[in-house]
Tab-separated table of C-alpha atoms in Angstrom:
chain	number	residue	atom	x	y	z
A	1254	MET	CA	48.433	107.538	54.808
A	1255	GLY	CA	50.534	105.726	57.263
A	1256	ARG	CA	49.608	103.543	60.291
A	1257	ARG	CA	48.008	105.412	63.196
A	1258	THR	CA	48.062	104.796	66.809
A	1259	PRO	CA	44.979	104.960	69.037
A	1260	LEU	CA	46.024	108.457	70.034
A	1261	TYR	CA	46.201	109.876	66.484
A	1262	ASP	CA	42.878	111.842	66.745
A	1263	GLN	CA	44.148	113.357	70.013
A	1264	HIS	CA	47.334	114.558	68.347
A	1265	VAL	CA	45.308	116.192	65.513
A	1266	ALA	CA	42.957	117.900	67.997
A	1267	LEU	CA	45.923	119.324	69.912
A	1268	GLY	CA	47.189	120.845	66.649
A	1269	ALA	CA	50.098	118.509	66.138
A	1270	ARG	CA	52.240	118.747	62.991
A	1271	THR	CA	52.525	115.053	61.931
A	1272	VAL	CA	55.251	113.235	60.000
A	1273	ASP	CA	55.917	109.800	58.664
A	1274	PHE	CA	58.077	107.882	61.161
A	1275	GLY	CA	58.874	104.294	60.211
A	1276	GLY	CA	55.464	104.014	58.286
A	1277	TRP	CA	53.535	105.655	61.157
A	1278	ASP	CA	51.782	109.067	61.093
A	1279	MET	CA	53.300	110.577	64.259
A	1280	PRO	CA	53.295	114.053	65.948
A	1281	VAL	CA	56.517	115.884	65.542
A	1282	ASN	CA	55.455	118.753	67.702
A	1283	TYR	CA	52.331	120.447	68.948
A	1284	GLY	CA	53.676	123.988	68.674
A	1285	SER	CA	57.192	124.738	69.987
A	1286	GLN	CA	59.523	121.708	69.992
A	1287	ILE	CA	61.843	123.688	72.317
A	1288	GLU	CA	59.139	124.396	74.980
A	1289	GLU	CA	58.197	120.638	74.853
A	1290	HIS	CA	61.823	119.720	75.439
A	1291	HIS	CA	62.056	122.013	78.370
A	1292	SER	CA	58.864	120.690	79.944
A	1293	VAL	CA	60.487	117.275	80.085
A	1294	ARG	CA	63.805	118.587	81.559
A	1295	ARG	CA	61.867	120.780	84.120
A	1296	ASP	CA	58.565	119.303	84.938
A	1297	ALA	CA	56.709	116.437	82.987
A	1298	GLY	CA	56.068	115.680	79.363
A	1299	MET	CA	54.598	112.669	77.565
A	1300	PHE	CA	55.085	110.947	74.297
A	1301	ASP	CA	52.812	108.618	72.360
A	1302	VAL	CA	55.234	105.732	71.670
A	1303	SER	CA	52.447	103.273	70.634
A	1304	HIS	CA	54.256	102.825	67.287
A	1305	MET	CA	56.971	100.848	69.116
A	1306	CYS	CA	56.389	97.180	69.120
A	1307	VAL	CA	55.702	95.179	72.367
A	1308	VAL	CA	56.683	91.521	71.863
A	1309	ASP	CA	55.809	88.871	74.446
A	1310	LEU	CA	57.832	85.710	74.595
A	1311	HIS	CA	56.435	82.747	76.330
A	1312	GLY	CA	57.607	79.211	77.141
A	1313	ALA	CA	60.103	77.348	79.314
A	1314	SER	CA	62.888	77.938	76.769
A	1315	THR	CA	62.539	81.728	76.674
A	1316	ARG	CA	65.558	82.452	78.777
A	1317	ALA	CA	67.788	80.115	76.799
A	1318	PHE	CA	66.421	81.567	73.578
A	1319	LEU	CA	67.174	85.134	74.598
A	1320	SER	CA	70.520	84.235	75.946
A	1321	ARG	CA	71.529	83.413	72.341
A	1322	LEU	CA	69.426	86.038	70.664
A	1323	VAL	CA	70.756	89.290	72.276
A	1324	ALA	CA	74.322	90.579	72.902
A	1325	ASN	CA	73.685	91.576	76.519
A	1326	ASP	CA	73.278	88.697	78.995
A	1327	VAL	CA	69.704	88.022	80.150
A	1328	GLY	CA	71.465	86.031	83.006
A	1329	LYS	CA	71.711	89.351	84.762
A	1330	LEU	CA	67.858	89.306	84.981
A	1331	ARG	CA	67.061	87.425	88.159
A	1332	VAL	CA	64.522	89.666	89.868
A	1333	ALA	CA	61.036	89.731	88.412
A	1334	GLY	CA	60.462	93.022	86.553
A	1335	LYS	CA	64.028	93.856	85.956
A	1336	ALA	CA	64.878	95.431	82.455
A	1337	LEU	CA	67.910	95.131	80.330
A	1338	TYR	CA	69.014	97.275	77.256
A	1339	SER	CA	70.650	95.168	74.465
A	1340	CYS	CA	71.380	94.943	70.874
A	1341	MET	CA	70.169	92.149	68.632
A	1342	LEU	CA	73.017	91.354	66.281
A	1343	ASP	CA	73.484	89.399	63.022
A	1344	ASP	CA	76.377	87.006	62.457
A	1345	THR	CA	78.667	89.806	61.270
A	1346	GLY	CA	78.015	91.739	64.489
A	1347	GLY	CA	75.745	94.257	62.700
A	1348	VAL	CA	72.916	95.718	64.748
A	1349	ILE	CA	69.567	94.398	63.685
A	1350	ASP	CA	67.904	96.423	66.375
A	1351	ASP	CA	68.233	97.820	69.901
A	1352	LEU	CA	65.642	96.760	72.436
A	1353	ILE	CA	64.667	96.456	76.069
A	1354	VAL	CA	63.980	93.068	77.554
A	1355	TYR	CA	61.740	92.817	80.797
A	1356	PHE	CA	62.006	89.615	82.819
A	1357	LEU	CA	58.395	89.101	84.082
A	1358	ARG	CA	58.306	85.392	84.843
A	1359	GLU	CA	60.647	82.444	84.133
A	1360	ASP	CA	58.332	81.503	81.229
A	1361	TRP	CA	57.407	85.110	80.199
A	1362	PHE	CA	59.791	87.964	78.940
A	1363	ARG	CA	58.672	91.154	77.316
A	1364	VAL	CA	60.652	92.864	74.588
A	1365	VAL	CA	60.179	96.348	73.195
A	1366	VAL	CA	61.575	96.901	69.780
A	1367	ASN	CA	61.658	99.828	67.355
A	1368	ALA	CA	58.711	100.675	65.004
A	1369	GLY	CA	60.714	100.658	61.747
A	1370	THR	CA	62.239	97.334	62.393
A	1371	ARG	CA	59.376	95.345	63.899
A	1372	ASP	CA	58.647	93.130	60.908
A	1373	GLY	CA	62.253	92.148	60.359
A	1374	ASP	CA	62.831	91.690	64.093
A	1375	LEU	CA	59.888	89.299	64.380
A	1376	ALA	CA	60.873	87.295	61.308
A	1377	TRP	CA	64.465	87.091	62.678
A	1378	MET	CA	63.229	85.973	66.077
A	1379	ARG	CA	60.979	83.217	64.599
A	1380	ALA	CA	63.646	81.926	62.316
A	1381	ARG	CA	66.240	81.653	65.091
A	1382	SER	CA	63.625	79.874	67.345
A	1383	ALA	CA	63.227	77.361	64.708
A	1384	GLU	CA	66.829	77.025	63.811
A	1385	TRP	CA	67.972	76.532	67.533
A	1386	ASN	CA	64.962	74.249	68.145
A	1387	LEU	CA	64.034	76.423	71.126
A	1388	ALA	CA	60.232	76.546	71.183
A	1389	VAL	CA	59.142	80.105	72.131
A	1390	THR	CA	55.699	81.628	71.667
A	1391	ILE	CA	56.310	85.026	70.026
A	1392	THR	CA	53.337	87.334	70.263
A	1393	GLU	CA	53.209	90.796	68.772
A	1394	ARG	CA	50.970	92.825	71.130
A	1395	THR	CA	49.089	95.060	68.745
A	1396	ASP	CA	46.397	95.275	71.387
A	1397	LEU	CA	48.620	97.514	73.513
A	1398	ALA	CA	49.409	101.254	73.405
A	1399	MET	CA	52.388	102.868	75.051
A	1400	ILE	CA	52.792	106.292	76.563
A	1401	ALA	CA	56.143	107.472	77.918
A	1402	VAL	CA	55.747	110.090	80.807
A	1403	GLN	CA	59.079	111.706	81.431
A	1404	GLY	CA	60.630	114.415	83.610
A	1405	PRO	CA	61.302	115.191	87.309
A	1406	GLN	CA	57.523	115.349	88.105
A	1407	ALA	CA	56.432	112.585	85.677
A	1408	ARG	CA	56.187	109.698	88.085
A	1409	THR	CA	54.191	111.645	90.700
A	1410	LYS	CA	51.776	113.012	88.042
A	1411	ALA	CA	51.412	109.573	86.308
A	1412	ALA	CA	50.938	107.546	89.517
A	1413	ALA	CA	47.746	109.572	90.213
A	1414	LEU	CA	46.157	107.401	87.483
A	1415	LEU	CA	46.864	104.153	89.385
A	1416	GLU	CA	44.610	102.712	91.977
A	1417	SER	CA	45.338	104.451	95.300
A	1418	ALA	CA	46.564	101.244	96.839
A	1419	ALA	CA	49.102	100.769	93.971
A	1420	ARG	CA	50.543	104.226	93.887
A	1421	GLU	CA	53.045	103.880	96.653
A	1422	SER	CA	54.587	100.623	95.395
A	1423	ALA	CA	54.704	102.085	91.878
A	1424	LEU	CA	56.524	105.168	93.145
A	1425	ALA	CA	58.856	102.876	95.155
A	1426	MET	CA	59.829	100.805	92.110
A	1427	GLU	CA	63.630	101.086	91.353
A	1428	PRO	CA	64.936	102.496	88.066
A	1429	PHE	CA	64.954	99.873	85.159
A	1430	PHE	CA	62.062	97.861	86.588
A	1431	GLY	CA	58.607	97.237	85.220
A	1432	ARG	CA	55.514	95.656	86.753
A	1433	GLU	CA	51.757	95.342	86.330
A	1434	PHE	CA	49.684	97.745	88.354
A	1435	PRO	CA	45.877	98.252	88.630
A	1436	ALA	CA	44.776	101.582	87.231
A	1437	THR	CA	41.740	103.610	88.181
A	1438	ASP	CA	40.151	102.599	84.834
A	1439	GLY	CA	39.898	99.021	86.068
A	1440	ALA	CA	42.543	97.815	83.532
A	1441	SER	CA	45.946	96.519	84.375
A	1442	TRP	CA	48.815	98.647	83.179
A	1443	PHE	CA	52.445	97.627	82.679
A	1444	VAL	CA	54.468	100.426	84.217
A	1445	ALA	CA	58.215	100.604	83.762
A	1446	ARG	CA	60.681	103.065	85.236
A	1447	THR	CA	62.484	103.467	81.865
A	1448	GLY	CA	62.729	106.052	79.208
A	1449	TYR	CA	64.595	107.731	76.339
A	1450	THR	CA	65.163	111.251	77.643
A	1451	GLY	CA	67.824	111.170	80.386
A	1452	GLU	CA	65.051	112.055	82.937
A	1453	ASP	CA	63.250	109.920	85.481
A	1454	GLY	CA	59.784	108.781	84.427
A	1455	PHE	CA	57.461	105.948	83.543
A	1456	GLU	CA	56.799	104.111	80.341
A	1457	ILE	CA	53.229	102.872	80.534
A	1458	VAL	CA	51.970	99.917	78.391
A	1459	LEU	CA	48.151	99.820	78.512
A	1460	PRO	CA	45.168	98.423	76.403
A	1461	ASN	CA	44.450	100.309	73.261
A	1462	ALA	CA	41.038	101.256	74.600
A	1463	ALA	CA	42.554	102.809	77.615
A	1464	ALA	CA	44.999	105.005	75.835
A	1465	VAL	CA	42.637	107.983	75.070
A	1466	PRO	CA	41.242	108.352	78.657
A	1467	ALA	CA	44.863	108.060	80.024
A	1468	TRP	CA	46.243	110.633	77.664
A	1469	ARG	CA	43.425	113.000	78.596
A	1470	ALA	CA	43.943	112.332	82.313
A	1471	LEU	CA	47.620	113.029	82.055
A	1472	ILE	CA	46.969	116.316	80.283
A	1473	ALA	CA	44.565	117.180	83.163
A	1474	ALA	CA	47.335	116.318	85.587
A	1475	GLY	CA	49.579	118.913	83.933
A	1476	VAL	CA	51.688	116.587	81.721
A	1477	ALA	CA	52.671	118.330	78.463
A	1478	PRO	CA	52.153	116.454	75.215
A	1479	CYS	CA	55.545	116.295	73.410
A	1480	GLY	CA	56.394	115.127	69.875
A	1481	LEU	CA	59.062	113.067	68.227
A	1482	GLY	CA	61.104	116.327	67.640
A	1483	ALA	CA	61.598	116.924	71.431
A	1484	ARG	CA	62.108	113.194	71.881
A	1485	ASP	CA	65.028	113.398	69.465
A	1486	THR	CA	66.721	116.389	71.061
A	1487	LEU	CA	66.187	114.848	74.493
A	1488	ARG	CA	67.744	111.479	73.672
A	1489	LEU	CA	70.690	113.226	71.983
A	1490	GLU	CA	71.412	115.258	75.040
A	1491	ALA	CA	71.018	112.137	77.138
A	1492	GLY	CA	73.629	110.381	74.939
A	1493	MET	CA	71.233	107.644	73.711
A	1494	ASN	CA	71.520	106.121	70.293
A	1495	LEU	CA	68.791	106.142	67.702
A	1496	TYR	CA	68.592	103.062	65.548
A	1497	GLY	CA	68.985	103.889	61.730
A	1498	ASN	CA	71.047	107.010	62.583
A	1499	ASP	CA	73.770	105.919	65.041
A	1500	MET	CA	73.876	102.173	64.231
A	1501	ASP	CA	72.399	99.704	61.785
A	1502	THR	CA	73.304	96.334	60.259
A	1503	THR	CA	76.380	97.793	58.737
A	1504	ARG	CA	77.782	98.794	62.142
A	1505	HIS	CA	78.667	96.843	65.295
A	1506	PRO	CA	78.153	97.821	68.856
A	1507	LEU	CA	81.935	98.330	69.452
A	1508	GLU	CA	82.025	101.279	66.985
A	1509	SER	CA	78.643	102.583	68.064
A	1510	GLY	CA	79.255	103.512	71.732
A	1511	LEU	CA	77.467	100.359	72.752
A	1512	ALA	CA	80.437	98.167	73.926
A	1513	TRP	CA	78.928	98.461	77.434
A	1514	THR	CA	75.866	96.537	76.299
A	1515	VAL	CA	77.802	93.504	75.083
A	1516	ALA	CA	78.452	90.860	77.627
A	1517	PHE	CA	81.493	88.820	76.638
A	1518	GLU	CA	81.254	87.039	80.047
A	1519	PRO	CA	80.434	84.225	80.629
A	1520	ALA	CA	82.718	83.040	77.758
A	1521	THR	CA	80.523	79.974	77.252
A	1522	ARG	CA	77.474	82.061	76.156
A	1523	ASP	CA	77.087	81.677	72.398
A	1524	PHE	CA	75.146	84.761	71.296
A	1525	VAL	CA	74.703	85.780	67.608
A	1526	GLY	CA	77.541	87.998	66.609
A	1527	ARG	CA	79.955	86.948	69.282
A	1528	LYS	CA	82.514	85.437	66.857
A	1529	ALA	CA	82.596	88.503	64.739
A	1530	LEU	CA	83.040	90.907	67.704
A	1531	GLU	CA	85.702	88.668	69.205
A	1532	ALA	CA	87.581	88.888	65.878
A	1533	ILE	CA	87.468	92.619	66.047
A	1534	ARG	CA	88.849	92.516	69.611
A	1535	ALA	CA	91.535	90.210	68.682
A	1536	GLN	CA	92.697	92.619	66.052
A	1537	GLY	CA	93.024	95.429	68.646
A	1538	GLY	CA	89.459	96.691	68.653
A	1539	ALA	CA	87.272	98.697	66.429
A	1540	ALA	CA	88.889	101.234	63.915
A	1541	SER	CA	86.328	103.887	64.778
A	1542	LYS	CA	84.307	105.053	67.769
A	1543	LEU	CA	81.174	106.991	68.364
A	1544	VAL	CA	81.829	110.354	70.338
A	1545	GLY	CA	79.957	113.326	71.397
A	1546	LEU	CA	80.610	116.710	69.789
A	1547	VAL	CA	79.902	120.303	70.728
A	1548	LEU	CA	80.104	122.927	67.978
A	1549	GLU	CA	82.294	125.738	69.081
A	1550	ASP	CA	80.833	128.112	66.442
A	1551	ARG	CA	77.398	129.237	65.298
A	1552	GLY	CA	75.527	126.636	63.170
A	1553	VAL	CA	73.822	123.286	63.538
A	1554	LEU	CA	75.441	119.895	63.296
A	1555	ARG	CA	73.395	117.369	61.212
A	1556	GLY	CA	73.578	113.770	60.307
A	1557	HIS	CA	76.040	112.858	57.483
A	1558	GLN	CA	78.215	116.053	57.765
A	1559	ALA	CA	81.914	115.191	57.268
A	1560	VAL	CA	84.148	115.276	60.300
A	1561	ILE	CA	87.807	116.184	59.715
A	1562	VAL	CA	90.667	115.329	62.158
A	1563	PRO	CA	92.810	118.411	61.785
A	1564	GLY	CA	96.225	117.982	60.168
A	1565	THR	CA	95.533	114.395	59.072
A	1566	ASP	CA	93.659	112.626	56.276
A	1567	LEU	CA	91.438	111.025	58.820
A	1568	ARG	CA	87.741	111.540	58.284
A	1569	GLY	CA	84.618	110.658	60.126
A	1570	GLU	CA	80.820	111.422	59.940
A	1571	VAL	CA	78.164	112.987	62.082
A	1572	THR	CA	75.447	110.331	62.844
A	1573	SER	CA	72.944	112.497	64.621
A	1574	GLY	CA	73.086	116.170	65.214
A	1575	THR	CA	70.815	118.918	66.522
A	1576	TYR	CA	70.460	122.133	68.341
A	1577	SER	CA	70.481	121.441	72.145
A	1578	PRO	CA	67.785	123.496	73.882
A	1579	THR	CA	69.488	122.832	77.252
A	1580	LEU	CA	72.998	123.766	76.245
A	1581	GLU	CA	71.780	126.465	73.777
A	1582	ARG	CA	74.376	125.233	71.213
A	1583	SER	CA	74.704	122.522	68.641
A	1584	ILE	CA	75.595	118.982	69.689
A	1585	ALA	CA	76.018	115.711	67.932
A	1586	PHE	CA	77.230	112.132	67.843
A	1587	ALA	CA	79.853	111.400	65.267
A	1588	ARG	CA	81.670	108.127	64.238
A	1589	VAL	CA	85.337	109.170	64.093
A	1590	PRO	CA	88.702	107.191	63.678
A	1591	ARG	CA	89.861	105.898	66.985
A	1592	GLN	CA	92.973	108.106	66.905
A	1593	THR	CA	90.694	111.232	67.164
A	1594	THR	CA	91.494	113.250	70.381
A	1595	ASP	CA	89.722	116.383	71.620
A	1596	LYS	CA	89.371	118.656	68.543
A	1597	VAL	CA	87.825	118.128	65.125
A	1598	LEU	CA	86.371	120.336	62.334
A	1599	VAL	CA	82.925	119.676	60.794
A	1600	ASP	CA	82.159	120.492	57.185
A	1601	ILE	CA	78.924	122.459	57.269
A	1602	ARG	CA	78.019	123.674	53.726
A	1603	GLY	CA	81.611	123.891	52.800
A	1604	LYS	CA	82.798	125.713	55.921
A	1605	HIS	CA	85.066	123.879	58.302
A	1606	LEU	CA	83.768	124.809	61.842
A	1607	PRO	CA	85.537	123.698	65.073
A	1608	ALA	CA	83.913	121.267	67.377
A	1609	ARG	CA	85.069	119.647	70.658
A	1610	VAL	CA	85.007	116.043	71.453
A	1611	VAL	CA	83.164	115.349	74.723
A	1612	LYS	CA	82.237	112.391	76.988
A	1613	LEU	CA	78.624	111.329	76.719
A	1614	PRO	CA	75.939	112.098	77.947
A	1615	PHE	CA	75.629	115.893	77.613
A	1616	VAL	CA	72.679	116.144	80.048
A	1617	ARG	CA	71.208	113.854	82.659
A	1618	ASN	CA	68.482	114.518	85.132
A	1619	GLY	CA	68.239	118.117	84.178
A	1620	ARG	CA	71.978	118.822	84.773
A	1621	ILE	CA	74.549	119.730	82.154
A	1622	LEU	CA	77.421	117.326	82.509
A	1623	ILE	CA	80.023	118.774	80.040
A	1624	ASP	CA	82.161	121.949	80.238
A	1625	LEU	CA	80.688	124.737	78.173
B	1325	MET	CA	45.606	129.298	59.057
B	1326	SER	CA	48.824	131.269	58.280
B	1327	GLN	CA	48.857	135.105	58.327
B	1328	VAL	CA	49.222	136.787	54.941
B	1329	LEU	CA	49.609	140.585	55.108
B	1330	PRO	CA	47.889	142.565	52.299
B	1331	ASP	CA	50.547	145.146	51.566
B	1332	LEU	CA	53.271	142.652	50.757
B	1333	ARG	CA	54.198	140.558	47.608
B	1334	TYR	CA	55.173	136.991	47.754
B	1335	ALA	CA	57.165	134.332	46.101
B	1336	LYS	CA	55.653	130.797	45.741
B	1337	SER	CA	58.695	129.521	47.731
B	1338	HIS	CA	57.292	131.392	50.786
B	1339	GLU	CA	59.419	134.598	50.837
B	1340	TRP	CA	57.777	137.973	51.227
B	1341	VAL	CA	58.861	141.312	49.741
B	1342	ARG	CA	58.017	144.794	51.118
B	1343	THR	CA	58.702	147.905	49.087
B	1344	LEU	CA	60.078	150.648	51.316
B	1345	PRO	CA	59.497	154.381	50.698
B	1346	ASP	CA	62.998	154.812	49.044
B	1347	GLY	CA	62.257	152.055	46.518
B	1348	THR	CA	64.476	149.424	48.060
B	1349	LEU	CA	63.025	146.058	49.149
B	1350	GLU	CA	62.858	144.270	52.475
B	1351	VAL	CA	62.725	140.479	52.341
B	1352	GLY	CA	61.767	137.840	54.799
B	1353	ILE	CA	60.005	134.417	54.974
B	1354	THR	CA	56.317	134.099	55.499
B	1355	ASP	CA	54.228	132.933	58.470
B	1356	HIS	CA	53.533	129.755	56.595
B	1357	ALA	CA	57.172	129.107	56.193
B	1358	GLN	CA	58.175	129.798	59.767
B	1359	GLY	CA	55.327	127.618	61.040
B	1360	ALA	CA	56.361	124.726	58.799
B	1361	LEU	CA	60.044	124.994	59.941
B	1362	GLY	CA	59.261	125.182	63.672
B	1363	ASP	CA	61.538	126.786	66.172
B	1364	LEU	CA	64.442	128.485	64.400
B	1365	VAL	CA	67.803	128.208	65.989
B	1366	PHE	CA	70.246	129.534	63.347
B	1367	VAL	CA	70.166	131.772	60.348
B	1368	GLU	CA	72.931	132.200	57.688
B	1369	LEU	CA	72.447	135.452	55.804
B	1370	PRO	CA	74.195	136.625	52.618
B	1371	GLU	CA	77.010	139.167	52.701
B	1372	VAL	CA	76.201	142.779	52.129
B	1373	GLY	CA	77.108	143.708	48.508
B	1374	ARG	CA	76.273	140.203	47.082
B	1375	VAL	CA	74.343	140.179	43.953
B	1376	LEU	CA	71.313	137.946	44.173
B	1377	GLU	CA	69.635	136.106	41.347
B	1378	ALA	CA	65.855	135.588	41.596
B	1379	GLY	CA	64.999	132.085	42.581
B	1380	ALA	CA	68.499	131.238	43.683
B	1381	ALA	CA	69.402	130.155	47.241
B	1382	CYS	CA	70.592	133.230	49.230
B	1383	ALA	CA	70.240	132.190	52.902
B	1384	VAL	CA	69.733	129.273	55.176
B	1385	VAL	CA	67.385	129.009	58.100
B	1386	GLU	CA	67.804	126.086	60.469
B	1387	SER	CA	65.163	124.888	62.852
B	1388	VAL	CA	65.743	122.300	65.515
B	1389	LYS	CA	64.507	119.784	62.890
B	1390	ALA	CA	66.325	120.696	59.735
B	1391	ALA	CA	68.200	123.151	57.539
B	1392	SER	CA	66.283	124.807	54.772
B	1393	ASP	CA	67.350	127.149	51.926
B	1394	VAL	CA	65.789	130.555	51.456
B	1395	TYR	CA	65.405	131.570	47.793
B	1396	SER	CA	65.856	135.212	46.804
B	1397	PRO	CA	62.402	136.342	45.648
B	1398	ILE	CA	63.922	139.059	43.479
B	1399	GLY	CA	67.120	139.956	41.660
B	1400	GLY	CA	69.261	142.755	43.134
B	1401	THR	CA	72.135	143.644	45.448
B	1402	VAL	CA	72.155	143.041	49.211
B	1403	LEU	CA	72.227	146.468	51.030
B	1404	ALA	CA	71.824	145.237	54.685
B	1405	VAL	CA	70.994	142.165	56.618
B	1406	ASN	CA	69.210	141.799	59.887
B	1407	GLU	CA	72.253	141.383	62.322
B	1408	ALA	CA	69.788	140.717	65.249
B	1409	LEU	CA	69.011	137.293	63.720
B	1410	ALA	CA	72.470	136.009	64.605
B	1411	ALA	CA	71.794	136.081	68.318
B	1412	THR	CA	68.073	135.732	68.163
B	1413	PRO	CA	66.906	133.737	65.218
B	1414	GLU	CA	63.518	133.133	66.973
B	1415	LEU	CA	62.531	136.723	65.894
B	1416	ILE	CA	61.456	135.056	62.722
B	1417	ASN	CA	59.049	132.734	64.586
B	1418	GLN	CA	57.745	135.579	66.727
B	1419	ASP	CA	57.422	138.398	64.178
B	1420	CYS	CA	58.254	137.106	60.678
B	1421	TYR	CA	56.880	140.155	58.840
B	1422	GLY	CA	58.461	142.750	61.227
B	1423	ALA	CA	61.412	142.255	63.582
B	1424	GLY	CA	62.199	138.972	61.742
B	1425	TRP	CA	63.012	140.524	58.447
B	1426	MET	CA	66.120	139.079	56.751
B	1427	MET	CA	67.632	141.450	54.271
B	1428	ARG	CA	67.246	144.784	52.343
B	1429	VAL	CA	67.831	144.660	48.679
B	1430	GLN	CA	68.496	147.208	45.845
B	1431	PRO	CA	66.314	145.627	43.142
B	1432	ALA	CA	67.713	145.007	39.701
B	1433	ALA	CA	65.770	146.595	36.846
B	1434	GLY	CA	62.457	144.921	36.346
B	1435	ALA	CA	62.815	142.805	39.521
B	1436	GLY	CA	59.723	141.271	41.140
B	1437	ALA	CA	57.463	141.206	38.044
B	1438	ASP	CA	56.447	137.708	38.799
B	1439	LEU	CA	55.767	137.996	42.484
B	1440	LEU	CA	52.293	137.240	43.745
B	1441	GLY	CA	49.877	139.620	45.502
B	1442	ALA	CA	48.358	138.598	48.888
B	1443	ASP	CA	45.232	137.119	47.432
B	1444	ALA	CA	47.129	135.018	44.924
B	1445	TYR	CA	49.582	133.794	47.685
B	1446	ALA	CA	46.714	133.029	50.019
B	1447	ALA	CA	45.174	130.956	47.289
B	1448	GLU	CA	48.463	129.027	46.788
B	1449	LEU	CA	48.565	128.242	50.553
B	1450	ALA	CA	44.846	127.194	50.475
B	1451	ALA	CA	45.767	124.818	47.646
B	1452	VAL	CA	48.542	123.050	49.774
B	1453	GLY	CA	46.310	123.072	52.874
B	1454	GLY	CA	48.421	125.608	54.714
């Protein structure tokens, strides 16, 4: 038996098929993964993401600490509530984890990290804090659950659970911000306009004891429970990486489609991994790149399938692949040699099937963004 | 609880076999199998005329989640495959014992002797909690 979130019994009662995910027993679907996917693209769906790890960083040195710890620049965070997506790198530029940092107060930042990497992340953070002599109180918030409500109708439906006076300001909150709001249950919820689906929505961090009533109220409000299966197809369509599939400690952001998350300016900011990434840039850049693929034949792209650049010895590999319910064909991310242009072949059980290289994302806010 | 039809025979690997009036066999995957796989999005069937060995992989079904081999429950020769599954693999989810059939097979001599009856297959499922 794996670890269980406060919502585990709800998932079982809803008929979920559960799987092990990073040591946690999590719902993969509650029936049809494809219907769950469509409910997020067209209306509102929700995911129990309580397995993810909320870490609060307190202390006057927190900004200085994060400025060295992560590859994106927390100096961009000047307005309370603003969020920043970043990688946390090791000295070789390898990705220890990807995370979101919320700036709450000058002495309080909140970081949300992946479930499977939480223990290593916490140990890394504590070791760097000691090494740099930057005192930061690092608190793993195991007292909190998290529900992601996503889709074009998600915010409206979720805001109904907030105190009436708070609803308007919650709905007026800009994308990539998060703030505390009073909920109708009397507790204070941290509500962020962030997500992992390519749709608008809220990620709600709330006390463990509040999770079950909130989940039930969201169902009553017409929000469809969705499993990790739909979460994966949604994030792939949205062009969002999954840690462990699309990048890990053996891969750096510049070959993982994440160069946009590395802030080389200001040049004086000495973040972990900077020297390694600068050396790669000095040599003319990364030898490979992460691209989107659309399969032009019947079949399904899957992680670890070989990618062939036609007429060359160049090879790459699919890092994440699936069937896209929105596009009704198979899509993938693949790490390919940087010389790769617009056409490749993918080895699916010995057959070489044609695939087209496309610009990510495939889908955003319900709209297909690539040519079919 | 997965549906098990009384008039079919089953392999432990979750395929079903129906004996047609002319003595040929129709093959598909069971309700338990389609439920475990989830929404099917692609099916790769054997070529007509291929000689199947009992217990060997003969087809692939892909759900949104993963690709899975289908094992031939009997030895024989493929007479026909369900062409409708190329465009509508979800027929297997909707009607696995009917419109979601996968192939028709001319059985080899003595084929199918080790298949399970409905009660024995249902007992197998009960043992694995399915």
